[in-house]
PDB file of C-alpha atoms in Angstrom:
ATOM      1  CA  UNK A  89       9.583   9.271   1.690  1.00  0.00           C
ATOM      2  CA  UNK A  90       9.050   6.374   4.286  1.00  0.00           C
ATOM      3  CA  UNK A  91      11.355   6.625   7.390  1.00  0.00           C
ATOM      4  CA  UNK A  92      11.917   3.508   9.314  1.00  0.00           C
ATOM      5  CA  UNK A  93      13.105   4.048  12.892  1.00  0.00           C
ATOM      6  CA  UNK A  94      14.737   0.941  14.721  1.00  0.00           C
ATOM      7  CA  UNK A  95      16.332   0.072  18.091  1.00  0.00           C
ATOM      8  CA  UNK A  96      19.779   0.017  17.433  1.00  0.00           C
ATOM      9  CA  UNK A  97      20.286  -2.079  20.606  1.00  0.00           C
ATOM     10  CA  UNK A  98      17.518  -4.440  20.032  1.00  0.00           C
ATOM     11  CA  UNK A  99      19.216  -5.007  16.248  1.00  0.00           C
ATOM     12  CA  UNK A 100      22.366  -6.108  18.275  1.00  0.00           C
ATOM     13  CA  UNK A 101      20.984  -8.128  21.021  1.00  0.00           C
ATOM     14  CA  UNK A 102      17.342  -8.733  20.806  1.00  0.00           C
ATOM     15  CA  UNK A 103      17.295  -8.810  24.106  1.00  0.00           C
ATOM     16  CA  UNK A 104      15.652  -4.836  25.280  1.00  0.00           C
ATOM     17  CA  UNK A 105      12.573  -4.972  27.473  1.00  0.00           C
ATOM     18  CA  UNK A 106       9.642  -3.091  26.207  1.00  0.00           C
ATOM     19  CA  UNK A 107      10.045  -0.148  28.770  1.00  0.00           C
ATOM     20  CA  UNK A 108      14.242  -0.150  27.346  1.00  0.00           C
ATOM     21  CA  UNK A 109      12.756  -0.332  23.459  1.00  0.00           C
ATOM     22  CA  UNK A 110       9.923   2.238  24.019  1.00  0.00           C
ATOM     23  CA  UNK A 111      12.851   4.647  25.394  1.00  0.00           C
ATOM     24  CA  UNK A 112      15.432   4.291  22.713  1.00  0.00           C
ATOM     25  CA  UNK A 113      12.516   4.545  20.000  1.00  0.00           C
ATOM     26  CA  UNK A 114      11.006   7.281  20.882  1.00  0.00           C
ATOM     27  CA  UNK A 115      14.740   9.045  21.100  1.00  0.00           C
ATOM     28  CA  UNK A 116      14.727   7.762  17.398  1.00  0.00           C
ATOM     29  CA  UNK A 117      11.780   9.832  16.464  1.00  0.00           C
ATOM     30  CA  UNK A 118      12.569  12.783  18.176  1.00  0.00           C
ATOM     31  CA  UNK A 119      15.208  13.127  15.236  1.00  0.00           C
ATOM     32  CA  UNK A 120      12.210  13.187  12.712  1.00  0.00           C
ATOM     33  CA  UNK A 121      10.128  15.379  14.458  1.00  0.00           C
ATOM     34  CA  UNK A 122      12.664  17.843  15.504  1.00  0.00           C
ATOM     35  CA  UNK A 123      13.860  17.958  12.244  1.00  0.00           C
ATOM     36  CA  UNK A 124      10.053  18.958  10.635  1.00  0.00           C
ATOM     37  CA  UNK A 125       9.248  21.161  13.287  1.00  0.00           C
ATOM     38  CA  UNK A 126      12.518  22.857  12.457  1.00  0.00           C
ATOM     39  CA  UNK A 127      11.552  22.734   9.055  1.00  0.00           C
ATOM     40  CA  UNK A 128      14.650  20.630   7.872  1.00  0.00           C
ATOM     41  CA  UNK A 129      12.188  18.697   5.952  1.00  0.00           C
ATOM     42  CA  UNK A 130       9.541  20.492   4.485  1.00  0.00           C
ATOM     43  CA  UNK A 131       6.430  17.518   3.486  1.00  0.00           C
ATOM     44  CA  UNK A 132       2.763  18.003   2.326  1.00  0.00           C
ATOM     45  CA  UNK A 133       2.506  14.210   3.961  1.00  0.00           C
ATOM     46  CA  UNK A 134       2.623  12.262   6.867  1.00  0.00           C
ATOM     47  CA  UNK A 135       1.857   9.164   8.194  1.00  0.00           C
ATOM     48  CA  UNK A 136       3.246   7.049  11.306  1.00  0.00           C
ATOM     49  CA  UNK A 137       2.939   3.348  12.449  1.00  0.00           C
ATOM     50  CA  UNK A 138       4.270   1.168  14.725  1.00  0.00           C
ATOM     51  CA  UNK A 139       4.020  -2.369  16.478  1.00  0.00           C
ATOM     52  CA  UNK A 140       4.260  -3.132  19.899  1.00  0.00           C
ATOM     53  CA  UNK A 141       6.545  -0.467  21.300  1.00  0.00           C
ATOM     54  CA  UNK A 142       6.169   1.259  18.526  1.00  0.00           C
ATOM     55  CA  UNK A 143       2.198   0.764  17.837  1.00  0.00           C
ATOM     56  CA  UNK A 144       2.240   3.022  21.442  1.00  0.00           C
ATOM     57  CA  UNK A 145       4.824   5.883  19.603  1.00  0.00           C
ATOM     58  CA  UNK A 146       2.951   5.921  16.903  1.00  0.00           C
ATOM     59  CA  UNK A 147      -0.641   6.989  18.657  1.00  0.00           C
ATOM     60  CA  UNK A 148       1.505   9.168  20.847  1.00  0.00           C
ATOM     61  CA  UNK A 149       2.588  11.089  17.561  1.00  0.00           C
ATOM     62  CA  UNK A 150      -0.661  10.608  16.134  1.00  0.00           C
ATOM     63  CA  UNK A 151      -2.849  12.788  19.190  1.00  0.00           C
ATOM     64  CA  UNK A 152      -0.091  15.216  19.950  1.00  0.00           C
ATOM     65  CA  UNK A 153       0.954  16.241  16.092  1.00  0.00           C
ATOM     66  CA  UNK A 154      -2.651  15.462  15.028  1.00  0.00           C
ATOM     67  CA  UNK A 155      -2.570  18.740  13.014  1.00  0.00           C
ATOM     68  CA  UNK A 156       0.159  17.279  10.452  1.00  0.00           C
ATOM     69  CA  UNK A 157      -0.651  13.932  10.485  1.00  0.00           C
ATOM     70  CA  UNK A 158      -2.929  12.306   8.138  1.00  0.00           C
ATOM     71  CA  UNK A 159      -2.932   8.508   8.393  1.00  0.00           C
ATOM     72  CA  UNK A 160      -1.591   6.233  11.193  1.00  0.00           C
ATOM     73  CA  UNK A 161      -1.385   2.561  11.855  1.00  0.00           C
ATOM     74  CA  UNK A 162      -1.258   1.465  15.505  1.00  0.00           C
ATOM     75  CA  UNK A 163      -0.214  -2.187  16.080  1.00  0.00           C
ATOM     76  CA  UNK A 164      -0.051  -4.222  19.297  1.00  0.00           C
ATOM     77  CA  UNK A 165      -0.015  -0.288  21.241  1.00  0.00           C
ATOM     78  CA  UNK A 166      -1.621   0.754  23.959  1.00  0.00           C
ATOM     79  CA  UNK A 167      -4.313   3.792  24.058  1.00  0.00           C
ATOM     80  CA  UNK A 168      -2.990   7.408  24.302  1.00  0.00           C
ATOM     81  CA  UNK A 169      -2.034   8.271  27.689  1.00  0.00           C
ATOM     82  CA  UNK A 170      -1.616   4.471  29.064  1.00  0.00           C
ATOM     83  CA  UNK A 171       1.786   5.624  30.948  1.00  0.00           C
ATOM     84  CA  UNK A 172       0.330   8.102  32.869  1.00  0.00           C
ATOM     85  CA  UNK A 173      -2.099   5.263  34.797  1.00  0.00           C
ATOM     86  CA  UNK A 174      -0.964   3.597  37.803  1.00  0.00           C
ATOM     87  CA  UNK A 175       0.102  -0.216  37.619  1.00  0.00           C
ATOM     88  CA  UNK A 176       0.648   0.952  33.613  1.00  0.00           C
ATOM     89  CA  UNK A 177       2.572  -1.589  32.873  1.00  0.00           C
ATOM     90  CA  UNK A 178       0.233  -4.542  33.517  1.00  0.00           C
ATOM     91  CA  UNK A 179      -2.605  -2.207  32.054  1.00  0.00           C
ATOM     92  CA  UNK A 180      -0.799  -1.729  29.138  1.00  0.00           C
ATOM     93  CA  UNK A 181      -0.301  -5.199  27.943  1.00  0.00           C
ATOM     94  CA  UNK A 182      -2.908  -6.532  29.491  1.00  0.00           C
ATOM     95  CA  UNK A 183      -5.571  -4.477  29.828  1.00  0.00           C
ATOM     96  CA  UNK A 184      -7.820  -2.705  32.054  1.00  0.00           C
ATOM     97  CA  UNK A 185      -6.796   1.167  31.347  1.00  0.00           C
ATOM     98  CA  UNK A 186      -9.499   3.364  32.639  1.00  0.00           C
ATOM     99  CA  UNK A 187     -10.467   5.034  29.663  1.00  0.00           C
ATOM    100  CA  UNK A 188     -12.395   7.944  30.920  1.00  0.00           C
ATOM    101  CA  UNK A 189      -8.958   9.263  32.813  1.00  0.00           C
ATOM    102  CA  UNK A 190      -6.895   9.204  29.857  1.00  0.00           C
ATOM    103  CA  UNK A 191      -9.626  10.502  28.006  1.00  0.00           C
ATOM    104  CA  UNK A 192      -8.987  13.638  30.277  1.00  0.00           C
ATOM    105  CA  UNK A 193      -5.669  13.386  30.668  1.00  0.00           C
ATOM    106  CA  UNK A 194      -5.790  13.789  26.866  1.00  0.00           C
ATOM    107  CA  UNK A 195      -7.633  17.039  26.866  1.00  0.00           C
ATOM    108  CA  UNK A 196      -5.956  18.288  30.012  1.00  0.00           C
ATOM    109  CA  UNK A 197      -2.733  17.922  27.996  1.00  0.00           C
ATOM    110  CA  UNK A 198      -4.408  19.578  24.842  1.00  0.00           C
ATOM    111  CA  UNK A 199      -5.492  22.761  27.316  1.00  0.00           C
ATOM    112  CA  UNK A 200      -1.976  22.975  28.407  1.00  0.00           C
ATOM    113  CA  UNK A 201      -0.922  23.201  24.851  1.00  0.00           C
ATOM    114  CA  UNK A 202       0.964  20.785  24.921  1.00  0.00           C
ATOM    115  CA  UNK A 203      -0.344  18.673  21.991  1.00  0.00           C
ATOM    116  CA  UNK A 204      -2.485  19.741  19.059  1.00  0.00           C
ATOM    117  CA  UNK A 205      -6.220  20.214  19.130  1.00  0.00           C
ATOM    118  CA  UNK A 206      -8.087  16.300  19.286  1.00  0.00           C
ATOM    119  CA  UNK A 207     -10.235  17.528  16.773  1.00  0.00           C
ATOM    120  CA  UNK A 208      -7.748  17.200  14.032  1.00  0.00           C
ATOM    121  CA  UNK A 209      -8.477  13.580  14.417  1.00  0.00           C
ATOM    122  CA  UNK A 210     -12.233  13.445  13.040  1.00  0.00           C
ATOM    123  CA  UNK A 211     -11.092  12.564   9.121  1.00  0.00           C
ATOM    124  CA  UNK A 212      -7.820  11.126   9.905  1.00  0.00           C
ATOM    125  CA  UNK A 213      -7.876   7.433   8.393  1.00  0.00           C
ATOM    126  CA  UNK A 214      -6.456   4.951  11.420  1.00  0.00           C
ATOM    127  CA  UNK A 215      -5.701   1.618  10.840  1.00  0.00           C
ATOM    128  CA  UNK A 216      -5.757  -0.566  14.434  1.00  0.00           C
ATOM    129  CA  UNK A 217      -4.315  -4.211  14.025  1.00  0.00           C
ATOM    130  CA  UNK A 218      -4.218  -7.063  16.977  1.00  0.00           C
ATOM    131  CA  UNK A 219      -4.621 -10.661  16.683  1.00  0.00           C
ATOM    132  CA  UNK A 220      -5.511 -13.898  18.867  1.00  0.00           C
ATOM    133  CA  UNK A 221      -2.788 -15.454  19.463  1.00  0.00           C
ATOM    134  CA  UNK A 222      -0.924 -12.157  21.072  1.00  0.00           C
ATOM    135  CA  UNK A 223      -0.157 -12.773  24.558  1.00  0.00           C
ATOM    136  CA  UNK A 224       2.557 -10.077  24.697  1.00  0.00           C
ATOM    137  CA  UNK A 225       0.399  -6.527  24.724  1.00  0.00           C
ATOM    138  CA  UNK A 226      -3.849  -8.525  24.884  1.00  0.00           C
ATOM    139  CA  UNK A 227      -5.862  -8.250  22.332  1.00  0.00           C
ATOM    140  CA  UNK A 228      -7.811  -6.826  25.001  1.00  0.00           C
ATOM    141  CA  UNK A 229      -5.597  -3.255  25.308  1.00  0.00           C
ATOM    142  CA  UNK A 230      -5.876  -2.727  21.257  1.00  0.00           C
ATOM    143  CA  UNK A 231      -9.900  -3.039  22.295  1.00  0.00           C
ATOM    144  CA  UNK A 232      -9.290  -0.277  24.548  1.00  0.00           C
ATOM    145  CA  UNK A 233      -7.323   1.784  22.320  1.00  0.00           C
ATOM    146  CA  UNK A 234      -9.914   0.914  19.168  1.00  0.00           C
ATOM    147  CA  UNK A 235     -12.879   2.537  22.055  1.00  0.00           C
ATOM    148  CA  UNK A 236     -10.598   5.784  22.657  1.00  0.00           C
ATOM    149  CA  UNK A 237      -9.934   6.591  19.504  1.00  0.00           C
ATOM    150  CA  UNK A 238     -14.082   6.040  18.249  1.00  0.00           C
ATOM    151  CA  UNK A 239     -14.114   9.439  20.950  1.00  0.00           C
ATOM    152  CA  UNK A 240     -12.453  11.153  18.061  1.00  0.00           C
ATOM    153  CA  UNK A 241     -11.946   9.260  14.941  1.00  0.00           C
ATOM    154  CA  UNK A 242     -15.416   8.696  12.830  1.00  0.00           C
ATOM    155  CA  UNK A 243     -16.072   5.587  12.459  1.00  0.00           C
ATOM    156  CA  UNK A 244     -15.845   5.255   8.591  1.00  0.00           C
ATOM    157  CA  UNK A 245     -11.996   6.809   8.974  1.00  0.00           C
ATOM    158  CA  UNK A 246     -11.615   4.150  11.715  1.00  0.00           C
ATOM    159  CA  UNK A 247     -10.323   0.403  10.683  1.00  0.00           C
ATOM    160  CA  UNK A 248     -10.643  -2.128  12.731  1.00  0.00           C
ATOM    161  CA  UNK A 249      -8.720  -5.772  11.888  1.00  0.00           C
ATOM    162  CA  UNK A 250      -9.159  -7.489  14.924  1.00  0.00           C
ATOM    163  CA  UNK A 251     -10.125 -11.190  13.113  1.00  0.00           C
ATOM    164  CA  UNK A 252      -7.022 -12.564  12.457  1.00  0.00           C
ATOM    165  CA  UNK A 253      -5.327 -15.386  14.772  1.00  0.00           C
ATOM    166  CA  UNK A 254      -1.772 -13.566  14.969  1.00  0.00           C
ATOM    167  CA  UNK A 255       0.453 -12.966  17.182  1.00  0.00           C
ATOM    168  CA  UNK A 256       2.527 -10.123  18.596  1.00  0.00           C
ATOM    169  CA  UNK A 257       3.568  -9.440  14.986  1.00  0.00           C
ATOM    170  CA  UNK A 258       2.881  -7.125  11.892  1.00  0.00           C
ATOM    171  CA  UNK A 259       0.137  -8.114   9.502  1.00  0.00           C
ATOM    172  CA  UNK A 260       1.199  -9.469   5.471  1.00  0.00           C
ATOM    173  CA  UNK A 261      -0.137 -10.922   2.738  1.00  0.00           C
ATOM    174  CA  UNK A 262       2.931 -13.539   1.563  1.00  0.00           C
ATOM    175  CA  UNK A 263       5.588 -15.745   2.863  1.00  0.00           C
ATOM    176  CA  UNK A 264       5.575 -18.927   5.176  1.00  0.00           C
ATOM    177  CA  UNK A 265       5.186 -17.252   8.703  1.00  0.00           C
ATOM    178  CA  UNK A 266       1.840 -18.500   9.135  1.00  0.00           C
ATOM    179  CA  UNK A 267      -0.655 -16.398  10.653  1.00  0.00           C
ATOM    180  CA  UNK A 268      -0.724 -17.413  14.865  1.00  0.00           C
ATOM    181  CA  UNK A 269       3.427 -18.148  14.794  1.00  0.00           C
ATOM    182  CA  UNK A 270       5.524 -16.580  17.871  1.00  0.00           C
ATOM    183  CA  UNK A 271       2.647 -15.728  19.899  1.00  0.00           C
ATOM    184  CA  UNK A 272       4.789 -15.128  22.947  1.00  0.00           C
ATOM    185  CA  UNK A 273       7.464 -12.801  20.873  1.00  0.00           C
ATOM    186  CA  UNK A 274      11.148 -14.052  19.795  1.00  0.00           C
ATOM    187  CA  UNK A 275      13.889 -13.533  17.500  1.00  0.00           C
ATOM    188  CA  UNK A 276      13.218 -15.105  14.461  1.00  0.00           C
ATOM    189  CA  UNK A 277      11.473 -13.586  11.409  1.00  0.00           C
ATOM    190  CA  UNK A 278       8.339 -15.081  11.933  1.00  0.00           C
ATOM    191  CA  UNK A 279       8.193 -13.710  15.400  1.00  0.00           C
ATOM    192  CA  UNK A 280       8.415  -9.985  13.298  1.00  0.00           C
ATOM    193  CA  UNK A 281       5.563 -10.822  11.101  1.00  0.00           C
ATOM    194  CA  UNK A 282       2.499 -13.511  10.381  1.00  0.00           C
ATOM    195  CA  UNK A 283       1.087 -14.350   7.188  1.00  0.00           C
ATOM    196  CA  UNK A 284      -2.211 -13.371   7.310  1.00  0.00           C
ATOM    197  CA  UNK A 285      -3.412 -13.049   4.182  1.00  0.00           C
ATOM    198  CA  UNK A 286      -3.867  -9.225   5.030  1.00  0.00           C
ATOM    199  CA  UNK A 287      -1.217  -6.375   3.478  1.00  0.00           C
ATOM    200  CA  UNK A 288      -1.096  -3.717   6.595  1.00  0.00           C
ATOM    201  CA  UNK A 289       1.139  -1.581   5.309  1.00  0.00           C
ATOM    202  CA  UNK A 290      -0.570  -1.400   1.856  1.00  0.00           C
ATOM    203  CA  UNK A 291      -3.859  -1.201   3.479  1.00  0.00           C
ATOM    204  CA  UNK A 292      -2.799   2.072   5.295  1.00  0.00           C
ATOM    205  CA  UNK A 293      -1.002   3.701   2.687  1.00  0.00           C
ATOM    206  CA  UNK A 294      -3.968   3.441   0.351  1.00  0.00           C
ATOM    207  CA  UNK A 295      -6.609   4.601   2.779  1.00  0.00           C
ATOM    208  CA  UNK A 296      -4.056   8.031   3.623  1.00  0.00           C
ATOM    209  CA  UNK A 297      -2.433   8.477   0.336  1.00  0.00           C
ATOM    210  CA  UNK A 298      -4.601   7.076  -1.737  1.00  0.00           C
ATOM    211  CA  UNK A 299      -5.665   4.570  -4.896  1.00  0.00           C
ATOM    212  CA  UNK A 300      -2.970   6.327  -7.214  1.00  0.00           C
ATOM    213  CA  UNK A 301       0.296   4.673  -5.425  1.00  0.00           C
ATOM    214  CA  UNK A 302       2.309   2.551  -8.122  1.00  0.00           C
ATOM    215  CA  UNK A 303       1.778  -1.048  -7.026  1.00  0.00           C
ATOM    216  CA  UNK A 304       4.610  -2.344  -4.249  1.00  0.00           C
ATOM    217  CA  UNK A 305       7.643  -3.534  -5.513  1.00  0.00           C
ATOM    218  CA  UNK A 306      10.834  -5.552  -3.986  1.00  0.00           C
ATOM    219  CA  UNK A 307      12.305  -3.308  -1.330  1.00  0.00           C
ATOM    220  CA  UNK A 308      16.435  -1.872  -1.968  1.00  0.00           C
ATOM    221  CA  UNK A 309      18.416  -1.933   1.421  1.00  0.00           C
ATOM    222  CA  UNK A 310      19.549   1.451   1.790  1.00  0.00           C
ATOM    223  CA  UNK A 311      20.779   2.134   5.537  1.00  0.00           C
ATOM    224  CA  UNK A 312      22.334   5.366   6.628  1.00  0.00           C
ATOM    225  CA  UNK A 313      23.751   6.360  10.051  1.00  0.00           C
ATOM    226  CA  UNK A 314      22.376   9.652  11.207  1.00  0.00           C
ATOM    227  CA  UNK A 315      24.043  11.139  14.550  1.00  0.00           C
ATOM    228  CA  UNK A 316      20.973  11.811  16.997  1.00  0.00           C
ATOM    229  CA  UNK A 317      23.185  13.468  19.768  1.00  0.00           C
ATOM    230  CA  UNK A 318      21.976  17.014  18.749  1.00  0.00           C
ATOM    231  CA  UNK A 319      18.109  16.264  18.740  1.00  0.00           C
ATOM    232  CA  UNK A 320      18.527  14.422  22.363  1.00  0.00           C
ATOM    233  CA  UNK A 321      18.359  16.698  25.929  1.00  0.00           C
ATOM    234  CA  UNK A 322      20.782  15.683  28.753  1.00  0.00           C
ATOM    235  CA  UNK A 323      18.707  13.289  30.358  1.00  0.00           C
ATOM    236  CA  UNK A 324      18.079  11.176  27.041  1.00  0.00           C
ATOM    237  CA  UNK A 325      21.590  11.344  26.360  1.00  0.00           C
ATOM    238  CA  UNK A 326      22.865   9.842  29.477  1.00  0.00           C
ATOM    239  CA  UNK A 327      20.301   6.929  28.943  1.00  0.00           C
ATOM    240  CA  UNK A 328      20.692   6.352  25.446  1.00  0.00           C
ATOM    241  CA  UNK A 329      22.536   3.076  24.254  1.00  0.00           C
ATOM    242  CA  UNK A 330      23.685   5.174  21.017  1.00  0.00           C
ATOM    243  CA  UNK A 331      24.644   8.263  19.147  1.00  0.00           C
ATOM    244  CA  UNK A 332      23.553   6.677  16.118  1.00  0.00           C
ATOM    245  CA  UNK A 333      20.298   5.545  14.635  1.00  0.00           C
ATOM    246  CA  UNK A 334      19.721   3.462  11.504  1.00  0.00           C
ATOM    247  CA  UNK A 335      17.040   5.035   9.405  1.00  0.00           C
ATOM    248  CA  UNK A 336      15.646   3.201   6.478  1.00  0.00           C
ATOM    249  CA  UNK A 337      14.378   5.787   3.312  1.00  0.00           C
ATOM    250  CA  UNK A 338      12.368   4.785   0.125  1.00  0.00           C
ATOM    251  CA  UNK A 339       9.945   6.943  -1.612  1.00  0.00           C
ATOM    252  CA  UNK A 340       6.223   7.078  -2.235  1.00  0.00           C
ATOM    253  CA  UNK A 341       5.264   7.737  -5.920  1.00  0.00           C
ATOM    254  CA  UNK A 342       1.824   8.308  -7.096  1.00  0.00           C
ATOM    255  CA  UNK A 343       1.099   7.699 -10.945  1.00  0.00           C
ATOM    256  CA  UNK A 344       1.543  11.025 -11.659  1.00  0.00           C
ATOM    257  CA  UNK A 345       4.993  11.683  -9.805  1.00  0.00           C
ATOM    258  CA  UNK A 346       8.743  11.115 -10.069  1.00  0.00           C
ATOM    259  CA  UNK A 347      11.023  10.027  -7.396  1.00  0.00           C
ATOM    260  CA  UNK A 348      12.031  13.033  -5.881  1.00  0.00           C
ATOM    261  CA  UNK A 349      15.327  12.877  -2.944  1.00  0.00           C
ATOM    262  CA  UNK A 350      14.965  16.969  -2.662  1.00  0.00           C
ATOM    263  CA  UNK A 351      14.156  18.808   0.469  1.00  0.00           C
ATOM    264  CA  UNK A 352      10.642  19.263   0.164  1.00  0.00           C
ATOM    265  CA  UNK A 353       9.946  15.767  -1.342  1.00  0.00           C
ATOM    266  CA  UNK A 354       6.199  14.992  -1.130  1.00  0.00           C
ATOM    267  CA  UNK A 355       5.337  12.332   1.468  1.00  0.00           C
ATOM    268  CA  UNK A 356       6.618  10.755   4.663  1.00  0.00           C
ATOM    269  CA  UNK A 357       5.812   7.825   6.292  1.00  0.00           C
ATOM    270  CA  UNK A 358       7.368   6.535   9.636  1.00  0.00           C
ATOM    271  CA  UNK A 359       7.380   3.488  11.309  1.00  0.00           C
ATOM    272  CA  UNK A 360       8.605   2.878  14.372  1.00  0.00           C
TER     273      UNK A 360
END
């Protein structure tokens, strides 16, 4: 199963700053993850990505579920633990985040059992994407993130694609967004992803599901509505901009499998 999370807002107005965006998508996945950690979906897989906003969610899932998590794909984030620094905003999207202190802040957070044990991390295959021309979150802050994570990750489970000239944007392999468009962010579709001859999202799946995946094919539109307001406390629910998010499904199906839409279908991947 792949879940895709989006900012209902941002789908209206495409106007949310990145501290309003980061809010309402993480309230978005706290609807997944309650829902496994209740149990409500029962998987044997999963993986998490995100870009920009959501490149940040998706390593702050990644270190603090690290137990059940077995393949990520940050994009255009910041390292783990950027929004506990001072002046965090400027170091995370330009850089400069002391990495030592979030290092600790890390493994104080791990001794207050509050997040699973960093260890989990050595095998887990990471996939860490930035280009060039990205002067919303620097090139320079993905650097930072690719040094925390060598603290845990080895390196062979560690990918680095940090050659490209694109901008704040997810990687592909097709289409006429050339690679470098909308550096500085936008609205249109090229300003959402760059041509750069380099399939992300196949790249990931492969490296944490493995060779067996049938080859991609052209993506249904199936959108449902799920009602959030039970998974949100009091204080997310007087600063969320909706009761509603729009979740995206498909399924993953390995050679050997059939599509499955049961409870305890096989794997989930979310992007956020």
């Amino acid at each position: 199963l792949v879940v895709f999370c989006f900012c209902t807002a941002a789908l209206r107005t495409r106007k949310m700053t990145l501290a309003h965006c980061s809010l309402a998508r993480r309230q978005r996945i706290v609807l997944l993850v309650t829902a496994m950690g209740q149990g409500a979906i029962a998987t044997r897989r999963v993986s998490v990505s995100g870009q920009s906003a959501g490149g940040s969610m998706a390593i702050q899932h990644l270190v603090a579920f690290s137990a059940s998590v077995d393949g990520a794909a940050i994009v255009g984030g910041s390292p783990y633990g950027c929004g506990w620094e001072s002046r965090r905003f400027n170091k995370c999207a330009y850089g400069g985040v002391n990495i030592k202190e979030v290092d600790e802040y890390l493994w104080q957070r791990f001794a207050w059992g509050q997040i699973d044990d960093p260890k989990n991390l050595t095998d887990t295959p990471v996939v860490l994407f930035s280009g060039s021309n990205d002067w919303v979150v620097y090139l320079a802050v993905m650097r930072e993130t690719a040094r925390q994570l060598r603290h845990f990750i080895r390196p062979e489970r560690l990918e680095v694609v940090f050659n490209t000239s694109a901008g704040h944007v997810w990687s592909i392999d097709h289409g006429s967004c050339w690679c470098g468009k909308c550096g500085l962010g936008g609205s249109t579709e090229c300003c959402d992803v760059n041509n750069c001859g380099y399939d992300l999202s196949g790249d990931l799946l492969r490296r944490t599901y493995g060779a067996a995946l049938r080859p991609r094919a052209r993506a249904r539109r199936r959108l449902y509505w799920v009602n959030q307001w039970g998974y949100l406390n009091e204080v997310l629910r007087r600063r969320s901009d909706s009761s509603t998010a729009e979740i995206h499904t498909a399924v993953l199906q390995s050679a050997e499998t059939q599509p499955r839409y049961s409870r305890d279908a096989a794997e989930i991947h979310t992007a956020v």
